[in-house]
mmCIF file of N, CA and C in Angstrom:
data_model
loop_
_atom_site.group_PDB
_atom_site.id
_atom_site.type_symbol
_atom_site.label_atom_id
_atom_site.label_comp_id
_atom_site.label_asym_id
_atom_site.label_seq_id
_atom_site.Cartn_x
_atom_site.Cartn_y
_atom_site.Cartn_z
ATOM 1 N N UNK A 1 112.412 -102.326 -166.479
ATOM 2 C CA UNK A 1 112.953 -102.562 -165.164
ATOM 3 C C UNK A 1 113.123 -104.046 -164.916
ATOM 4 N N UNK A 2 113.173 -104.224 -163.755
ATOM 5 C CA UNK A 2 113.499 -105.755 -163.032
ATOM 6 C C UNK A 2 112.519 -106.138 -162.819
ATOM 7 N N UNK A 3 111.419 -105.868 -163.135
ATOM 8 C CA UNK A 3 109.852 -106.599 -162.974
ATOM 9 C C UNK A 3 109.611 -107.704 -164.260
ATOM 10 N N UNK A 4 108.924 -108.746 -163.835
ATOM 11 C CA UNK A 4 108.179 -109.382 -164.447
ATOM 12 C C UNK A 4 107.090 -109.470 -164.253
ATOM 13 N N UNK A 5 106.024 -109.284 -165.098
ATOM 14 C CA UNK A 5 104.252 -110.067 -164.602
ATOM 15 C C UNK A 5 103.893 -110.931 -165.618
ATOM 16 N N UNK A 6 103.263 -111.983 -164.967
ATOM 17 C CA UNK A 6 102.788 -113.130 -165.355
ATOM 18 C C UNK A 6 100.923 -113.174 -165.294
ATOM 19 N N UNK A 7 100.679 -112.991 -166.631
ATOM 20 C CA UNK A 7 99.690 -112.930 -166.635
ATOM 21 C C UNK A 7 98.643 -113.871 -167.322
ATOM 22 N N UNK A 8 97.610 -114.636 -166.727
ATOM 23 C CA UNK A 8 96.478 -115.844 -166.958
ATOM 24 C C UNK A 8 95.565 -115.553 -167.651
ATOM 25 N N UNK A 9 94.809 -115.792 -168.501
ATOM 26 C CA UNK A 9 93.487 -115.446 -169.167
ATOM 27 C C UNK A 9 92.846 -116.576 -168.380
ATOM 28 N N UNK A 10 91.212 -116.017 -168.031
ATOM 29 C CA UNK A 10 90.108 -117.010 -167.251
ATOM 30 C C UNK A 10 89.422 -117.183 -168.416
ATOM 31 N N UNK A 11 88.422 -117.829 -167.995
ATOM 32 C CA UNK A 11 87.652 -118.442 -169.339
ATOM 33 C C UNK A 11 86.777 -117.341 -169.372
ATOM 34 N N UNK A 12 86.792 -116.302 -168.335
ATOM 35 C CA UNK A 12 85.934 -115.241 -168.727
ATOM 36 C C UNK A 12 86.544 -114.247 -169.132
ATOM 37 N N UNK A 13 85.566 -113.442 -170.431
ATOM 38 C CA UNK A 13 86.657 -112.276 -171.228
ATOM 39 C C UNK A 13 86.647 -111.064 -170.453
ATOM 40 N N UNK A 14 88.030 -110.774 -170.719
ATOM 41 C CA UNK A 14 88.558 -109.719 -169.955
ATOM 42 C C UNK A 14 88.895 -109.468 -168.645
ATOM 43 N N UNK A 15 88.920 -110.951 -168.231
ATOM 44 C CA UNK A 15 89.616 -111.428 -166.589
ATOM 45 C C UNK A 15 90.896 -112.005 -166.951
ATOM 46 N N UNK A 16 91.549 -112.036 -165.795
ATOM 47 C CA UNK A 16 93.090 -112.869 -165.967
ATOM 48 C C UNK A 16 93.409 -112.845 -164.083
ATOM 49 N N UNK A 17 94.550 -114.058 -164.114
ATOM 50 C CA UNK A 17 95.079 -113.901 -162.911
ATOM 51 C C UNK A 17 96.723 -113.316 -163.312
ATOM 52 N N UNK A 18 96.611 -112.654 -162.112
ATOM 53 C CA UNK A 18 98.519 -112.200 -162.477
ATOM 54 C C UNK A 18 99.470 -112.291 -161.038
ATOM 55 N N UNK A 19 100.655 -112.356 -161.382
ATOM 56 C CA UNK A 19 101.863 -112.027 -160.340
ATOM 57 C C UNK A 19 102.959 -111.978 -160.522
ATOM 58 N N UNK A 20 103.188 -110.502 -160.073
ATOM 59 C CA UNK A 20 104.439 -109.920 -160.217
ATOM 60 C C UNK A 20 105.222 -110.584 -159.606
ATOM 61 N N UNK A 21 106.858 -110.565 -160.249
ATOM 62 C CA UNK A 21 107.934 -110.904 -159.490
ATOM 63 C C UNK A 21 108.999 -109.480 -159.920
ATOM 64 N N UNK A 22 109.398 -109.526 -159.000
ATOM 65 C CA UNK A 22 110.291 -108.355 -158.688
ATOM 66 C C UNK A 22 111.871 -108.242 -157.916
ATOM 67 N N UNK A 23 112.568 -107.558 -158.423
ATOM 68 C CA UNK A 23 114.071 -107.338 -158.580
ATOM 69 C C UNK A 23 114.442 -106.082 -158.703
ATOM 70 N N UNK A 24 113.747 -105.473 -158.357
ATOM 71 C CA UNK A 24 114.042 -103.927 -158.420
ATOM 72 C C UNK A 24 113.969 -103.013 -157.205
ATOM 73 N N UNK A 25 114.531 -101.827 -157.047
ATOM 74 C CA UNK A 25 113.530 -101.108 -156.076
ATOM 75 C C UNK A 25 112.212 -100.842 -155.976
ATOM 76 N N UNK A 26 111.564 -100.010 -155.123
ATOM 77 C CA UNK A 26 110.282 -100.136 -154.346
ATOM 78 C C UNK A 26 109.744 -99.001 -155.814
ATOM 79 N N UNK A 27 110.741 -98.320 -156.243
ATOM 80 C CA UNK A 27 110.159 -97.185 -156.723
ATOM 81 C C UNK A 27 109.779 -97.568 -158.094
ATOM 82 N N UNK A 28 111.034 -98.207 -158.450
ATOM 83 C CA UNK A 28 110.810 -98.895 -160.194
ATOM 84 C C UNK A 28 109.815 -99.525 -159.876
ATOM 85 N N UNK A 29 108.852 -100.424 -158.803
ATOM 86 C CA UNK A 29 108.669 -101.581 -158.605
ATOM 87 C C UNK A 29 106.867 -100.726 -159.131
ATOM 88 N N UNK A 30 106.861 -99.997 -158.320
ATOM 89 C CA UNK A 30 105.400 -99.123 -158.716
ATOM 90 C C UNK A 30 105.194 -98.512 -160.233
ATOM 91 N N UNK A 31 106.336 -97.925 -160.834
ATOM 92 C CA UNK A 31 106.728 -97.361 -161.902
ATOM 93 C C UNK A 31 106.263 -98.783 -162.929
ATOM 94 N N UNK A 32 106.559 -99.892 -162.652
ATOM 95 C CA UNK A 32 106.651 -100.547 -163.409
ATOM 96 C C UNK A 32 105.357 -101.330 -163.509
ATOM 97 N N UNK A 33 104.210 -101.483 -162.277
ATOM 98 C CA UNK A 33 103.385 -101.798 -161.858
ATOM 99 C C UNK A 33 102.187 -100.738 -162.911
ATOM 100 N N UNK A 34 102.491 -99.565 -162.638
ATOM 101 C CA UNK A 34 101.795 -98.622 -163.941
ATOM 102 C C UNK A 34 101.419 -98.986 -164.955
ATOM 103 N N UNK A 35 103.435 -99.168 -165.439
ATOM 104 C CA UNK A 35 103.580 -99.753 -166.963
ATOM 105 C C UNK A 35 102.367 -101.049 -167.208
ATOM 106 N N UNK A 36 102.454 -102.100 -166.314
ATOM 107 C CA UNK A 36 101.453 -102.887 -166.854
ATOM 108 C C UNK A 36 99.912 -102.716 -166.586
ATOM 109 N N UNK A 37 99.392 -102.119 -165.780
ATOM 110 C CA UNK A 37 98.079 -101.953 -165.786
ATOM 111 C C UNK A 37 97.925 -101.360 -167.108
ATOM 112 N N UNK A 38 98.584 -100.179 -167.804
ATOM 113 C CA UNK A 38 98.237 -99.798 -169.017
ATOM 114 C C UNK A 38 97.963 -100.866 -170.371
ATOM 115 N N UNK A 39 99.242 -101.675 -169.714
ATOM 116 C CA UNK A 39 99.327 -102.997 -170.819
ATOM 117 C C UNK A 39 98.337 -103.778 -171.011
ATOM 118 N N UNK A 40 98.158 -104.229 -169.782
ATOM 119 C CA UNK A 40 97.729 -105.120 -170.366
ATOM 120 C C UNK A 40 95.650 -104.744 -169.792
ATOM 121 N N UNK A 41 95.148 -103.572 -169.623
ATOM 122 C CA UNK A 41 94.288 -102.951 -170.435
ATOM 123 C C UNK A 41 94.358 -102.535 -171.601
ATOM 124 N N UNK A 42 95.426 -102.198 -172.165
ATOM 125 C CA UNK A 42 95.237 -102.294 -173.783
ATOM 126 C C UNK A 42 94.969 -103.317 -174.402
ATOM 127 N N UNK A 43 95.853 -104.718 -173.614
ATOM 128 C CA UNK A 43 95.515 -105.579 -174.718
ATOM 129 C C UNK A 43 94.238 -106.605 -174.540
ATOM 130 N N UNK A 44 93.678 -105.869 -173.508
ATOM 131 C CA UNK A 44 92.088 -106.547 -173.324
ATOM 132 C C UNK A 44 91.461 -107.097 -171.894
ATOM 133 N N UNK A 45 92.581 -107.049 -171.157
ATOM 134 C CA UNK A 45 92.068 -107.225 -169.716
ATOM 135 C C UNK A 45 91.441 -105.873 -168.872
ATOM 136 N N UNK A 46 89.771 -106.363 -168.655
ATOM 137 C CA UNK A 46 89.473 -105.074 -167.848
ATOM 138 C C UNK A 46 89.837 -105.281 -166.161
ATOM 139 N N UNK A 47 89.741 -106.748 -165.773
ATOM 140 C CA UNK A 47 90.065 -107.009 -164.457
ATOM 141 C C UNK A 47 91.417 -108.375 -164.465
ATOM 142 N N UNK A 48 91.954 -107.795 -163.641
ATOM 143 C CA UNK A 48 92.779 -108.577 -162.913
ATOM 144 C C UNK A 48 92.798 -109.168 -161.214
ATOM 145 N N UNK A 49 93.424 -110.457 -161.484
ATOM 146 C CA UNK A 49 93.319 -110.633 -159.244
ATOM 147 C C UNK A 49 94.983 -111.054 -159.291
ATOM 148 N N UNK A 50 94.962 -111.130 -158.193
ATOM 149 C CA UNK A 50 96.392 -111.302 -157.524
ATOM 150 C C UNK A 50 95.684 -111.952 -156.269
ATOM 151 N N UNK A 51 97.020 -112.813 -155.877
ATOM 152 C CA UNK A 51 96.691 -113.460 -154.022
ATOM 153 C C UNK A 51 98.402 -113.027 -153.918
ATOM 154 N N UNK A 52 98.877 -112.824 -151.889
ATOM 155 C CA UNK A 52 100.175 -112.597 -152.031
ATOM 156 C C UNK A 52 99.919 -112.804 -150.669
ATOM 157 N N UNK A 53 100.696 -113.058 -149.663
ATOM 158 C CA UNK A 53 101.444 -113.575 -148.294
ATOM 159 C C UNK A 53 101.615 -112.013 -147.955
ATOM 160 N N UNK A 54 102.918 -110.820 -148.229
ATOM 161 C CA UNK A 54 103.571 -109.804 -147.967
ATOM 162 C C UNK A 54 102.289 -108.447 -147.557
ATOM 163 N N UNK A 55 102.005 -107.818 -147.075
ATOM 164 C CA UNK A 55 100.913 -107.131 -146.462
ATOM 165 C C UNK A 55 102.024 -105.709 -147.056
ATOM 166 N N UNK A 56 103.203 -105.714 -147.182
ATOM 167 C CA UNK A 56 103.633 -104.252 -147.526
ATOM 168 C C UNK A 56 103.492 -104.175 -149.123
ATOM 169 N N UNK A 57 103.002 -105.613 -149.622
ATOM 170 C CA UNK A 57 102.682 -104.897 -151.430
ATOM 171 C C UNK A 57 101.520 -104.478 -151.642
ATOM 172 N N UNK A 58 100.591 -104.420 -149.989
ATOM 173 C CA UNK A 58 99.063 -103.179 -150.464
ATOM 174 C C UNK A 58 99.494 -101.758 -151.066
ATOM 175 N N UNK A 59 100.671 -101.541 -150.226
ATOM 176 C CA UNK A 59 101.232 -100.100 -150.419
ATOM 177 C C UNK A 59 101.206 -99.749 -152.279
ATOM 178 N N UNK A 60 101.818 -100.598 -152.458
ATOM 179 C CA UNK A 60 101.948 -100.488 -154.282
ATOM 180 C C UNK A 60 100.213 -99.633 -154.495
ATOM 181 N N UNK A 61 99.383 -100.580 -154.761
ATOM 182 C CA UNK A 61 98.200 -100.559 -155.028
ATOM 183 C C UNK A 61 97.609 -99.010 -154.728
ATOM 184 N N UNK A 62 97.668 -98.684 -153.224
ATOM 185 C CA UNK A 62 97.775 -97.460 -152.747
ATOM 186 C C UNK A 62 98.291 -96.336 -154.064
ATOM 187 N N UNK A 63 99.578 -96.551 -153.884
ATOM 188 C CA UNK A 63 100.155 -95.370 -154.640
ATOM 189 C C UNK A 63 99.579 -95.131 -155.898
ATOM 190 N N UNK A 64 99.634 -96.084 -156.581
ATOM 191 C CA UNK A 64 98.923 -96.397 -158.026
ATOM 192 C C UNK A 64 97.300 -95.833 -157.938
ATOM 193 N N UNK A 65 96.622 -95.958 -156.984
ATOM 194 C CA UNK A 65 95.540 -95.845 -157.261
ATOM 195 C C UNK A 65 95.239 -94.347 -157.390
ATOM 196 N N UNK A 66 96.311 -93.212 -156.304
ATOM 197 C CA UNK A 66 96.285 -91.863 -155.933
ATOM 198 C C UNK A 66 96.729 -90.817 -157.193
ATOM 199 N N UNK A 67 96.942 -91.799 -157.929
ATOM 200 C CA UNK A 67 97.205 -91.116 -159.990
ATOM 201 C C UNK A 67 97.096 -92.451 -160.985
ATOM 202 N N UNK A 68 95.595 -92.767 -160.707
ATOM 203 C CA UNK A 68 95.366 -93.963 -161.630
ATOM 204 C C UNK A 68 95.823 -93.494 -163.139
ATOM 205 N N UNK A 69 96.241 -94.762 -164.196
ATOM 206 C CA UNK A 69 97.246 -94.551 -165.298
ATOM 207 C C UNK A 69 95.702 -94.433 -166.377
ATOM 208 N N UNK A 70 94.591 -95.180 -165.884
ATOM 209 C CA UNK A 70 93.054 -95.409 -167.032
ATOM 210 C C UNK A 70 91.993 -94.514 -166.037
ATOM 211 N N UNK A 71 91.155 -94.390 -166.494
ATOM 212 C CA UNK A 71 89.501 -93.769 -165.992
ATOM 213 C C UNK A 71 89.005 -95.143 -165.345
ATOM 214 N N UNK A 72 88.399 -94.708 -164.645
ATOM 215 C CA UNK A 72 87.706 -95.840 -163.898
ATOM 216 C C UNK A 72 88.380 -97.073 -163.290
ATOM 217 N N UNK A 73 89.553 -96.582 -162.940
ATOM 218 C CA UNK A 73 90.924 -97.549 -162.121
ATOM 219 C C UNK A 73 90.311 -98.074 -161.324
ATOM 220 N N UNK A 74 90.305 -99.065 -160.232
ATOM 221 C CA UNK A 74 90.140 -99.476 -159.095
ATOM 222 C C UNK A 74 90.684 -100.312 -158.166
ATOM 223 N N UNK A 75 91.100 -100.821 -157.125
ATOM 224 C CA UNK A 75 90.742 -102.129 -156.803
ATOM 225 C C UNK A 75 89.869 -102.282 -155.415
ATOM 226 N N UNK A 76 89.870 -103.453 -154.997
ATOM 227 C CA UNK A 76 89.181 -104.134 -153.866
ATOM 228 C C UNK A 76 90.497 -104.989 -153.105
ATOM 229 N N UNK A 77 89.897 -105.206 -151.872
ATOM 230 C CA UNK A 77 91.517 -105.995 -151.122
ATOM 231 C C UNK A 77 90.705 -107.338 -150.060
ATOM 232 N N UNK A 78 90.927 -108.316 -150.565
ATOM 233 C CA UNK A 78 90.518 -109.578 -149.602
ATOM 234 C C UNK A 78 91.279 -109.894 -148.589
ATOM 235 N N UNK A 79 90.870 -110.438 -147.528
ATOM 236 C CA UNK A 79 91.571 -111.420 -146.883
ATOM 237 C C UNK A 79 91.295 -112.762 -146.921
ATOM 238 N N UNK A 80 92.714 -114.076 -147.770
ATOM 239 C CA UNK A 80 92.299 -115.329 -148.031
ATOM 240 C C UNK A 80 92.415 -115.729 -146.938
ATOM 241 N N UNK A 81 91.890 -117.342 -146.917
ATOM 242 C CA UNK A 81 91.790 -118.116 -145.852
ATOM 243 C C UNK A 81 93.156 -118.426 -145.142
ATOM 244 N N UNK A 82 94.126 -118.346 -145.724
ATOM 245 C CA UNK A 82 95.181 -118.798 -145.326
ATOM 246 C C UNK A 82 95.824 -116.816 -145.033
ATOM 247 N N UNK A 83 95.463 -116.521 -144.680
ATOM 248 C CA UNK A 83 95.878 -115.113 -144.342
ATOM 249 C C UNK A 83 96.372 -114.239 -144.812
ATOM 250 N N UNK A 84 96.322 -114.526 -146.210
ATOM 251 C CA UNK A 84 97.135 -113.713 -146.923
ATOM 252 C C UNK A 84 96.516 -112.638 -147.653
ATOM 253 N N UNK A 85 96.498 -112.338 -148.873
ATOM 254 C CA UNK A 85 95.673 -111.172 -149.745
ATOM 255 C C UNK A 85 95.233 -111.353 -151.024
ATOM 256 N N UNK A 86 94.011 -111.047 -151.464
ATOM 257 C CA UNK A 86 93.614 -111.222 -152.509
ATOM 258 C C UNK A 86 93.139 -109.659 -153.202
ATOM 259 N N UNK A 87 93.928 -109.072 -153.973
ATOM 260 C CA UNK A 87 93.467 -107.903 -154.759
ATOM 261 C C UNK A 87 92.936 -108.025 -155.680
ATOM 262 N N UNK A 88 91.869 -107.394 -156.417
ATOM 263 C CA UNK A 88 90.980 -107.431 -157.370
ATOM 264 C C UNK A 88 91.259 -106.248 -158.207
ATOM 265 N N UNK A 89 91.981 -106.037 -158.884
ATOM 266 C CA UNK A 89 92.376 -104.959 -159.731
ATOM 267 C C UNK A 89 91.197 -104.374 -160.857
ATOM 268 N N UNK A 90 90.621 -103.472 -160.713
ATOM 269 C CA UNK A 90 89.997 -103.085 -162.368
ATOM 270 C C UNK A 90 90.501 -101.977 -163.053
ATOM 271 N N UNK A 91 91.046 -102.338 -164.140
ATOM 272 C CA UNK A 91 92.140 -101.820 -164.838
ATOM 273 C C UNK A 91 91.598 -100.842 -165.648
ATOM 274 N N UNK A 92 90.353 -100.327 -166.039
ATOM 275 C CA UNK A 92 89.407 -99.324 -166.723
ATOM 276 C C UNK A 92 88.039 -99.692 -166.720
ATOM 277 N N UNK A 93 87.270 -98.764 -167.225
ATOM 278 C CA UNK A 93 86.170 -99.591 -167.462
ATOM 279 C C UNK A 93 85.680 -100.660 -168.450
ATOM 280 N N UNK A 94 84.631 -101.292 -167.679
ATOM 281 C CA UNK A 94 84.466 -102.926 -168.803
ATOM 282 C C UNK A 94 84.161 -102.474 -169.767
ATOM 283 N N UNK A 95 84.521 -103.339 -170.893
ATOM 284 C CA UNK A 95 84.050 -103.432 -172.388
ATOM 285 C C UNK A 95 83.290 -104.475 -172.218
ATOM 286 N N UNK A 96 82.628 -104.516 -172.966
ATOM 287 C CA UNK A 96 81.537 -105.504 -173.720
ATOM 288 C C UNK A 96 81.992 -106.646 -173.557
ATOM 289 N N UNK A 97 81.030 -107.736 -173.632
ATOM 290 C CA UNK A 97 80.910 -109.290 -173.034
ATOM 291 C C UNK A 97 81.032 -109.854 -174.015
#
């Protein structure tokens, strides 16, 4: 689809920061949001965060979570200082340290 994600490795294993950019519809936009939680838990991230301004991309998260794509899916939802959002994605369960 018209998605991109951009994804950070932290100095801690199996964290990363990410953010989507998007060009698609709402529907590909989730569809495609899937596609990478699978991804990039395969290729070794158990958690991900995101920060974002837009309060209608909780909805994504929502949908995704109501037929998680791994076992032990999750997230958590912040509010940053500057008012915006901080999601905490856990993409399966942790592996080993």
């Amino acid at each position: 689809g018209n998605t991109i994600f951009v994804v950070h490795k932290t100095k801690y294993p199996g964290a990363g920061f990410f953010r989507a950019l998007n060009a698609d519809s709402a529907r590909n936009f989730i569809d495609n949001g899937r596609i990478f939680c699978q991804a990039a838990y395969k290729v070794g991230f158990d958690t991900v965060v995101t920060q974002f301004s837009d309060p209608s991309l909780l909805g994504i998260f929502k949908v995704i979570s109501r037929n998680p794509v791994n076992e032990g899916m999750g997230y958590a939802v912040q509010r940053t200082e500057d008012d915006g959002y901080q999601v905490t994605l856990q993409l399966g369960p942790k592996r080993g340290a």
